[in-house]
Tab-separated table of C-alpha atoms in Angstrom:
chain	number	residue	atom	x	y	z
A	1	MET	CA	-7.187	-1.854	2.210
A	2	LYS	CA	-6.316	-2.286	5.852
A	3	LYS	CA	-2.831	-1.219	6.846
A	4	TYR	CA	-0.410	-3.387	8.785
A	5	LEU	CA	1.808	-1.145	10.805
A	6	PHE	CA	5.460	-1.510	9.807
A	7	ILE	CA	6.194	2.213	9.986
A	8	THR	CA	9.338	4.215	10.685
A	9	GLY	CA	9.476	7.152	13.050
A	10	ALA	CA	10.366	8.553	16.461
A	11	LEU	CA	10.269	6.622	19.713
A	12	LEU	CA	6.967	6.366	21.493
A	13	SER	CA	7.750	8.498	24.528
A	14	MET	CA	4.153	8.622	25.697
A	15	VAL	CA	3.643	4.861	26.061
A	16	SER	CA	3.654	3.978	29.743
A	17	CYS	CA	5.938	1.043	30.403
A	18	ALA	CA	5.096	-1.018	33.429
A	19	SER	CA	7.617	-2.839	35.570
A	20	ALA	CA	8.772	-6.305	34.560
A	21	ASP	CA	6.356	-7.934	37.010
A	22	ASP	CA	3.402	-5.790	35.997
A	23	HIS	CA	2.051	-7.741	33.066
A	24	ALA	CA	-1.045	-9.763	32.365
A	25	GLU	CA	-2.140	-12.519	30.031
A	26	ALA	CA	-3.996	-12.942	26.799
A	27	THR	CA	-6.418	-15.811	26.287
A	28	LEU	CA	-7.479	-17.300	22.967
A	29	THR	CA	-10.510	-19.506	22.479
A	30	LEU	CA	-11.253	-21.372	19.250
A	31	PRO	CA	-14.406	-23.057	17.997
A	32	ALA	CA	-14.735	-26.835	18.025
A	33	GLY	CA	-12.463	-28.493	15.505
A	34	GLY	CA	-9.770	-25.832	15.735
A	35	PRO	CA	-6.062	-26.722	16.015
A	36	ASP	CA	-4.501	-27.627	19.338
A	37	ARG	CA	-1.399	-25.539	18.577
A	38	VAL	CA	-0.981	-21.943	17.445
A	39	VAL	CA	1.977	-19.603	16.959
A	40	VAL	CA	2.044	-16.124	18.509
A	41	HIS	CA	4.282	-13.417	17.019
A	42	HIS	CA	4.718	-10.008	18.583
A	43	ASP	CA	6.682	-6.807	17.975
A	44	LEU	CA	7.152	-4.002	20.449
A	45	VAL	CA	5.577	-0.751	19.310
A	46	ASN	CA	8.852	1.095	19.888
A	47	ASP	CA	10.658	-1.338	17.564
A	48	MET	CA	7.963	-0.909	14.923
A	49	LEU	CA	8.339	2.848	15.079
A	50	ASN	CA	12.089	2.674	14.611
A	51	ALA	CA	12.184	-0.048	11.945
A	52	ARG	CA	13.139	1.096	8.459
A	53	ARG	CA	12.152	-2.246	6.989
A	54	ARG	CA	10.499	-5.433	8.181
A	55	SER	CA	13.857	-7.121	8.689
A	56	ASP	CA	14.669	-4.501	11.357
A	57	LEU	CA	11.905	-5.790	13.610
A	58	LYS	CA	12.805	-7.974	16.591
A	59	THR	CA	9.832	-10.273	16.244
A	60	VAL	CA	9.351	-12.781	19.074
A	61	SER	CA	7.519	-16.000	18.205
A	62	ASP	CA	6.151	-18.694	20.515
A	63	THR	CA	4.275	-21.928	19.863
A	64	LEU	CA	1.366	-22.521	22.234
A	65	THR	CA	-0.503	-25.718	23.090
A	66	ALA	CA	-4.126	-25.627	24.197
A	67	LYS	CA	-5.012	-26.361	27.825
A	68	ASP	CA	-8.635	-27.083	28.647
A	69	GLY	CA	-9.567	-25.783	25.207
A	70	LYS	CA	-7.818	-22.434	25.637
A	71	PHE	CA	-4.488	-20.865	24.763
A	72	THR	CA	-2.961	-18.522	27.327
A	73	PHE	CA	0.215	-16.473	27.072
A	74	ALA	CA	1.860	-13.585	28.909
A	75	LEU	CA	2.045	-10.124	27.420
A	76	ASP	CA	5.505	-8.667	26.936
A	77	PRO	CA	6.433	-6.694	30.104
A	78	LYS	CA	8.816	-4.428	28.184
A	79	GLY	CA	6.123	-2.315	26.544
A	80	ALA	CA	3.121	-1.956	24.265
A	81	ALA	CA	3.167	-4.453	21.411
A	82	HIS	CA	1.390	-5.697	18.324
A	83	TYR	CA	0.434	-9.387	18.600
A	84	MET	CA	-0.430	-11.727	15.740
A	85	ILE	CA	-1.828	-15.181	16.504
A	86	GLU	CA	-1.215	-17.532	13.582
A	87	ILE	CA	-3.978	-20.109	13.781
A	88	SER	CA	-3.323	-21.492	10.290
A	89	ASP	CA	-1.771	-20.311	7.033
A	90	GLU	CA	-5.033	-18.535	6.197
A	91	ASN	CA	-6.233	-17.415	9.630
A	92	VAL	CA	-4.575	-14.782	11.812
A	93	ALA	CA	-5.984	-12.832	14.763
A	94	GLU	CA	-4.245	-9.644	15.867
A	95	PHE	CA	-4.389	-7.097	18.652
A	96	TYR	CA	-2.440	-4.336	20.420
A	97	ALA	CA	-1.827	-4.406	24.144
A	98	ALA	CA	0.332	-2.838	26.846
A	99	PRO	CA	1.772	-4.461	30.006
A	100	GLY	CA	-0.794	-4.812	32.749
A	101	GLU	CA	-3.716	-5.309	30.365
A	102	SER	CA	-5.785	-8.467	29.997
A	103	ILE	CA	-6.928	-9.507	26.544
A	104	THR	CA	-9.450	-12.099	25.437
A	105	VAL	CA	-9.513	-13.205	21.793
A	106	SER	CA	-12.644	-15.152	20.877
A	107	VAL	CA	-12.740	-16.826	17.465
A	108	GLU	CA	-16.325	-17.486	16.454
A	109	SER	CA	-15.526	-19.221	13.153
A	110	LEU	CA	-12.478	-20.192	11.120
A	111	SER	CA	-14.111	-20.358	7.687
A	112	PRO	CA	-14.680	-17.545	7.173
A	113	MET	CA	-12.393	-16.139	9.866
A	114	ASN	CA	-14.458	-14.188	12.397
A	115	TYR	CA	-13.159	-13.100	15.778
A	116	SER	CA	-13.469	-10.420	18.441
A	117	VAL	CA	-11.008	-8.958	20.933
A	118	ALA	CA	-12.068	-7.733	24.375
A	119	GLY	CA	-10.395	-6.488	27.542
A	120	THR	CA	-9.427	-2.900	26.654
A	121	PRO	CA	-11.377	0.046	25.218
A	122	LEU	CA	-8.877	0.206	22.334
A	123	MET	CA	-9.403	-3.360	21.181
A	124	GLU	CA	-13.152	-3.395	21.801
A	125	ASP	CA	-13.544	-0.314	19.615
A	126	ILE	CA	-11.200	-1.741	16.959
A	127	THR	CA	-13.331	-4.895	16.927
A	128	ALA	CA	-16.477	-2.805	16.440
A	129	LEU	CA	-14.839	-0.816	13.633
A	130	ASN	CA	-13.563	-3.946	11.888
A	131	ARG	CA	-17.078	-5.356	11.779
A	132	LEU	CA	-18.061	-2.273	9.770
A	133	THR	CA	-15.121	-2.354	7.368
A	134	THR	CA	-14.764	-6.108	6.755
A	135	PRO	CA	-17.552	-6.255	4.114
A	136	LEU	CA	-15.844	-3.426	2.213
A	137	GLU	CA	-12.481	-5.192	2.431
A	138	ASP	CA	-14.109	-8.318	0.999
A	139	GLU	CA	-15.377	-6.241	-1.929
A	140	TYR	CA	-11.884	-4.855	-2.472
A	141	ARG	CA	-10.329	-8.332	-2.508
A	142	LYS	CA	-12.849	-9.451	-5.141
A	143	LEU	CA	-11.994	-6.435	-7.299
A	144	ALA	CA	-8.257	-6.980	-6.879
A	145	SER	CA	-8.477	-10.679	-7.769
A	146	SER	CA	-10.702	-10.138	-10.788
A	147	ALA	CA	-9.370	-11.203	-14.177
A	148	VAL	CA	-10.424	-7.778	-15.442
A	149	GLN	CA	-8.578	-4.782	-14.018
A	150	PRO	CA	-11.109	-2.593	-12.164
A	151	SER	CA	-11.405	0.971	-13.371
A	152	GLU	CA	-10.121	3.906	-11.361
A	153	ALA	CA	-13.755	4.938	-10.814
A	154	GLU	CA	-14.692	1.551	-9.308
A	155	VAL	CA	-11.731	1.552	-6.960
A	156	GLU	CA	-12.240	5.201	-6.011
A	157	ASN	CA	-15.931	4.605	-5.227
A	158	LEU	CA	-15.086	1.710	-2.924
A	159	MET	CA	-12.285	3.635	-1.243
A	160	ASN	CA	-14.611	6.585	-0.657
A	161	ARG	CA	-17.148	4.278	1.010
A	162	PHE	CA	-14.359	2.901	3.167
A	163	ASP	CA	-13.183	6.410	4.107
A	164	ASN	CA	-16.750	7.463	4.924
A	165	THR	CA	-17.144	4.479	7.252
A	166	LEU	CA	-13.991	5.492	9.103
A	167	THR	CA	-15.036	9.155	9.220
A	168	ASP	CA	-18.449	8.229	10.659
A	169	PHE	CA	-16.795	6.075	13.334
A	170	ILE	CA	-14.502	8.930	14.364
A	171	ALA	CA	-17.396	11.407	14.493
A	172	LYS	CA	-19.363	9.096	16.781
A	173	ASN	CA	-16.361	8.148	18.962
A	174	PRO	CA	-14.082	11.225	19.055
A	175	GLY	CA	-12.369	10.260	22.312
A	176	SER	CA	-11.773	6.614	21.459
A	177	ALA	CA	-8.250	5.191	21.455
A	178	ALA	CA	-9.289	3.491	18.195
A	179	VAL	CA	-9.520	6.844	16.401
A	180	ALA	CA	-5.796	6.500	15.663
A	181	TYR	CA	-6.371	3.013	14.241
A	182	ALA	CA	-9.151	4.328	11.996
A	183	MET	CA	-6.978	7.191	10.790
A	184	LEU	CA	-4.137	4.872	9.800
A	185	ASN	CA	-6.499	3.475	7.168
A	186	MET	CA	-7.450	6.906	5.793
A	187	ARG	CA	-5.959	8.844	2.880
A	188	GLY	CA	-5.004	12.325	1.830
A	189	GLU	CA	-7.129	15.283	2.833
A	190	LYS	CA	-9.529	13.155	4.887
A	191	PHE	CA	-6.644	11.903	6.997
A	192	MET	CA	-5.365	15.454	7.524
A	193	GLU	CA	-8.847	16.675	8.467
A	194	ALA	CA	-9.160	13.883	11.023
A	195	TYR	CA	-5.685	14.646	12.364
A	196	ASP	CA	-6.484	18.338	12.841
A	197	ALA	CA	-9.672	17.380	14.711
A	198	MET	CA	-8.139	14.759	17.051
A	199	THR	CA	-9.171	15.179	20.693
A	200	PRO	CA	-6.680	15.045	23.582
A	201	GLU	CA	-8.232	11.719	24.650
A	202	ALA	CA	-7.715	10.170	21.211
A	203	LYS	CA	-4.056	11.263	21.230
A	204	LYS	CA	-3.412	9.130	24.331
A	205	SER	CA	-3.719	5.990	22.213
A	206	ILE	CA	-0.657	3.754	21.966
A	207	LEU	CA	-1.156	4.025	18.183
A	208	TYR	CA	-0.945	7.825	18.070
A	209	PRO	CA	2.799	7.946	17.214
A	210	PHE	CA	2.009	5.978	14.040
A	211	VAL	CA	-0.468	8.723	13.176
A	212	GLN	CA	2.214	11.355	13.724
A	213	LYS	CA	4.507	9.523	11.342
A	214	GLN	CA	1.771	9.245	8.729
A	215	VAL	CA	1.235	13.015	8.835
A	216	GLU	CA	4.650	13.509	7.255
A	217	ALA	CA	3.989	10.915	4.538
A	218	THR	CA	0.519	12.282	3.794
A	219	ARG	CA	1.767	15.839	3.431
A	220	GLU	CA	4.347	14.591	0.928
A	221	GLN	CA	1.658	12.637	-0.937
A	222	LEU	CA	-0.628	15.671	-1.173
A	223	GLU	CA	2.240	17.814	-2.385
A	224	ASN	CA	3.022	15.239	-5.080
A	225	GLU	CA	-0.621	15.238	-6.149
A	226	LYS	CA	-0.500	19.000	-6.599
A	227	LYS	CA	2.688	18.692	-8.613
A	228	ARG	CA	1.196	15.915	-10.746
A	229	ASN	CA	-1.919	17.953	-11.488
A	230	ALA	CA	0.274	20.912	-12.406
A	231	MET	CA	2.236	18.687	-14.787
A	232	LEU	CA	-0.974	17.900	-16.671
A	233	ASN	CA	-1.670	21.451	-17.791
A	234	GLY	CA	-0.416	20.649	-21.294
A	235	THR	CA	2.581	22.966	-21.086
A	236	THR	CA	4.934	20.999	-18.832
A	237	GLU	CA	8.072	19.750	-20.540
A	238	ALA	CA	8.607	16.032	-19.932
A	239	PRO	CA	11.887	15.557	-18.022
A	240	ASP	CA	14.512	14.250	-20.421
A	241	PHE	CA	16.626	11.230	-19.543
A	242	THR	CA	19.272	8.953	-20.983
A	243	LEU	CA	19.264	5.251	-20.084
A	244	LYS	CA	20.815	2.089	-21.528
A	245	ASP	CA	18.812	-0.249	-23.759
A	246	LEU	CA	19.191	-4.026	-24.105
A	247	ASN	CA	22.264	-3.547	-26.281
A	248	GLY	CA	23.912	-1.105	-23.905
A	249	LYS	CA	23.240	1.863	-26.182
A	250	ASP	CA	22.088	5.217	-24.795
A	251	VAL	CA	18.430	6.052	-25.315
A	252	SER	CA	17.177	9.599	-24.653
A	253	LEU	CA	13.575	10.774	-24.573
A	254	SER	CA	14.518	13.744	-26.743
A	255	GLN	CA	15.262	11.340	-29.631
A	256	PHE	CA	11.537	10.801	-30.100
A	257	ARG	CA	10.403	14.395	-30.645
A	258	GLY	CA	7.723	14.496	-33.325
A	259	LYS	CA	6.045	11.290	-32.092
A	260	TRP	CA	3.615	10.516	-29.347
A	261	VAL	CA	5.435	8.586	-26.617
A	262	ILE	CA	4.238	6.336	-23.804
A	263	LEU	CA	6.642	5.917	-20.900
A	264	ASP	CA	5.684	2.609	-19.273
A	265	PHE	CA	7.157	2.372	-15.753
A	266	TRP	CA	6.963	-1.333	-14.980
A	267	GLY	CA	8.683	-4.351	-13.437
A	268	SER	CA	8.586	-8.086	-14.095
A	269	TRP	CA	7.606	-8.460	-10.411
A	270	CYS	CA	4.420	-6.397	-10.978
A	271	GLY	CA	1.416	-8.614	-11.751
A	272	TRP	CA	-0.781	-5.889	-13.209
A	273	CYS	CA	2.119	-4.594	-15.314
A	274	ILE	CA	2.334	-7.996	-16.990
A	275	LYS	CA	-1.445	-8.375	-17.324
A	276	GLY	CA	-1.567	-5.046	-19.155
A	277	MET	CA	1.107	-5.904	-21.734
A	278	PRO	CA	-1.242	-7.438	-24.369
A	279	LYS	CA	-3.396	-4.298	-24.457
A	280	LEU	CA	-0.312	-2.086	-24.704
A	281	LYS	CA	0.973	-4.244	-27.573
A	282	GLU	CA	-2.342	-3.718	-29.385
A	283	ALA	CA	-2.020	0.062	-29.042
A	284	TYR	CA	1.614	-0.051	-30.157
A	285	LYS	CA	0.590	-1.933	-33.293
A	286	GLU	CA	-2.484	0.221	-33.974
A	287	TYR	CA	-0.549	3.492	-33.838
A	288	ALA	CA	2.660	2.206	-35.470
A	289	GLY	CA	4.715	5.029	-36.918
A	290	ARG	CA	2.999	7.691	-34.813
A	291	LEU	CA	3.586	6.254	-31.349
A	292	GLU	CA	6.649	4.949	-29.531
A	293	VAL	CA	6.596	3.056	-26.250
A	294	ILE	CA	9.578	3.202	-23.906
A	295	GLY	CA	9.467	0.512	-21.249
A	296	ILE	CA	11.301	1.764	-18.148
A	297	ASP	CA	12.194	-1.025	-15.768
A	298	CYS	CA	11.914	-0.285	-12.034
A	299	ASN	CA	13.037	-1.895	-8.784
A	300	GLU	CA	14.806	-5.018	-10.004
A	301	THR	CA	18.164	-6.335	-11.132
A	302	GLU	CA	19.370	-5.978	-14.689
A	303	GLU	CA	19.230	-9.751	-15.063
A	304	ALA	CA	15.572	-9.874	-13.978
A	305	TRP	CA	14.765	-6.976	-16.345
A	306	ARG	CA	16.351	-8.721	-19.332
A	307	ALA	CA	14.555	-11.965	-18.513
A	308	GLY	CA	11.231	-10.109	-18.132
A	309	VAL	CA	11.585	-8.367	-21.517
A	310	ALA	CA	12.405	-11.672	-23.221
A	311	LYS	CA	9.653	-13.651	-21.504
A	312	ASN	CA	6.957	-11.091	-22.305
A	313	GLU	CA	8.300	-10.454	-25.834
A	314	LEU	CA	8.139	-6.685	-25.510
A	315	PRO	CA	8.522	-5.198	-29.012
A	316	TRP	CA	9.215	-1.569	-28.109
A	317	VAL	CA	12.229	0.302	-26.775
A	318	ASN	CA	13.236	-1.089	-23.376
A	319	VAL	CA	15.650	0.641	-21.012
A	320	TYR	CA	17.082	-0.235	-17.613
A	321	ASN	CA	16.514	2.235	-14.780
A	322	PRO	CA	19.290	1.751	-12.164
A	323	LYS	CA	18.722	2.295	-8.451
A	324	GLU	CA	20.673	5.540	-8.383
A	325	SER	CA	18.381	7.063	-11.021
A	326	THR	CA	15.948	9.790	-9.929
A	327	LEU	CA	13.653	9.336	-12.923
A	328	THR	CA	10.689	7.877	-11.009
A	329	SER	CA	10.717	10.811	-8.589
A	330	GLN	CA	10.913	13.269	-11.492
A	331	TYR	CA	7.740	11.737	-12.917
A	332	LEU	CA	6.174	11.368	-9.431
A	333	VAL	CA	5.724	7.614	-9.834
A	334	GLU	CA	3.949	6.237	-6.752
A	335	GLY	CA	2.564	2.943	-8.082
A	336	TYR	CA	3.023	0.410	-10.861
A	337	PRO	CA	2.393	0.356	-13.666
A	338	THR	CA	2.504	4.106	-14.295
A	339	LYS	CA	2.026	5.207	-17.898
A	340	VAL	CA	2.926	8.718	-19.055
A	341	ILE	CA	1.708	10.040	-22.414
A	342	ILE	CA	3.988	12.649	-23.982
A	343	ASN	CA	2.909	14.630	-27.030
A	344	PRO	CA	5.061	15.234	-30.142
A	345	GLU	CA	6.190	18.597	-28.725
A	346	GLY	CA	7.652	16.826	-25.694
A	347	LYS	CA	4.939	17.968	-23.264
A	348	ILE	CA	3.237	15.700	-20.701
A	349	ALA	CA	-0.349	14.984	-21.778
A	350	ASP	CA	-1.429	12.385	-19.208
A	351	ILE	CA	-0.240	10.284	-16.261
A	352	THR	CA	-2.169	7.126	-15.359
A	353	VAL	CA	-1.379	4.955	-12.329
A	354	GLY	CA	-2.508	1.339	-12.521
A	355	GLU	CA	-3.775	-0.737	-15.423
A	356	ASP	CA	-6.897	1.326	-16.068
A	357	PRO	CA	-8.887	0.699	-19.297
A	358	ALA	CA	-9.589	4.465	-19.375
A	359	PHE	CA	-5.930	4.995	-20.289
A	360	TYR	CA	-6.557	3.685	-23.821
A	361	THR	CA	-9.630	5.864	-24.225
A	362	LYS	CA	-7.497	8.891	-23.395
A	363	LEU	CA	-4.735	7.704	-25.708
A	364	ALA	CA	-7.211	7.370	-28.598
A	365	SER	CA	-8.575	10.849	-27.934
A	366	PHE	CA	-5.071	12.280	-28.296
A	367	LEU	CA	-3.974	10.364	-31.383
A	368	ASN	CA	-7.274	10.499	-33.262
A	369	LYS	CA	-7.728	14.275	-33.083
């Protein structure tokens, strides 16, 4: 649920950069039995804002050895940065700091990982906020790792509780530099409401430019939601397409007029797509003759697609969706799997994101009328 900030955008003109000599140190303390070596990675905030992908980052990594039970390292004098201390494969502590600041990272336990960061108002408030959200993140991880796909209602309830925790924090700490951090974990209208209400003090945060970048993405997301809801009015014509099947033959959606159709946007790289295949096969068999499934591969090579179809023994029509295709944007696909139900008249009846059991309830309601 928590975001890790690898975001594109404009340069952070408001971050004050100190001179090369004006920098301080960070100190890490571990509980007894902790390792005597750790690795520190950091990325400058400006680089994070300009990166289009993770590979664009100029990550600096250093291995530290404990002295007198503590690890000490200098902060980057070139500007504000995001630091990640890799204590083990499972345990990472992170913080944001600017030149001239002094940071203390205190790890209370390694199993489970529990730590606090002190030295700046930003990190002290982030630490306080994380203590509120960590139990909710643990709940989310349990849901995500469950053998049974959680329903949309379960996930939405948990996300609403998470959003409410962030909203309460902002209301109680409107001038905090951590308001920006809280907002970067918010969604949709709630994010926009928080953005419109940001105080001048909160906008001084070194994280504020990330918020500005998220405004653009959130506006696009909300616009797509409006479009998606409009598509579900029962009168919207499903965008036609023509793609190649496993034999290289053209397959068009319009060929299947007169049948119910499920467009299954999937990929062999998508765990929940694969987990949902047995249930989709059951529906395909149950409604044989009345229902066609068109598996539309996304975000992988043709070779990986062919191997995925063969491995999962997919019995329906399968087509390859090349990178230059605009089909996913036409159907407003934002997550995988996405299943679109199209009625025999070629109109969109439903769009479901994720492997939600409610999808099959809706499908039955359409086909059993």
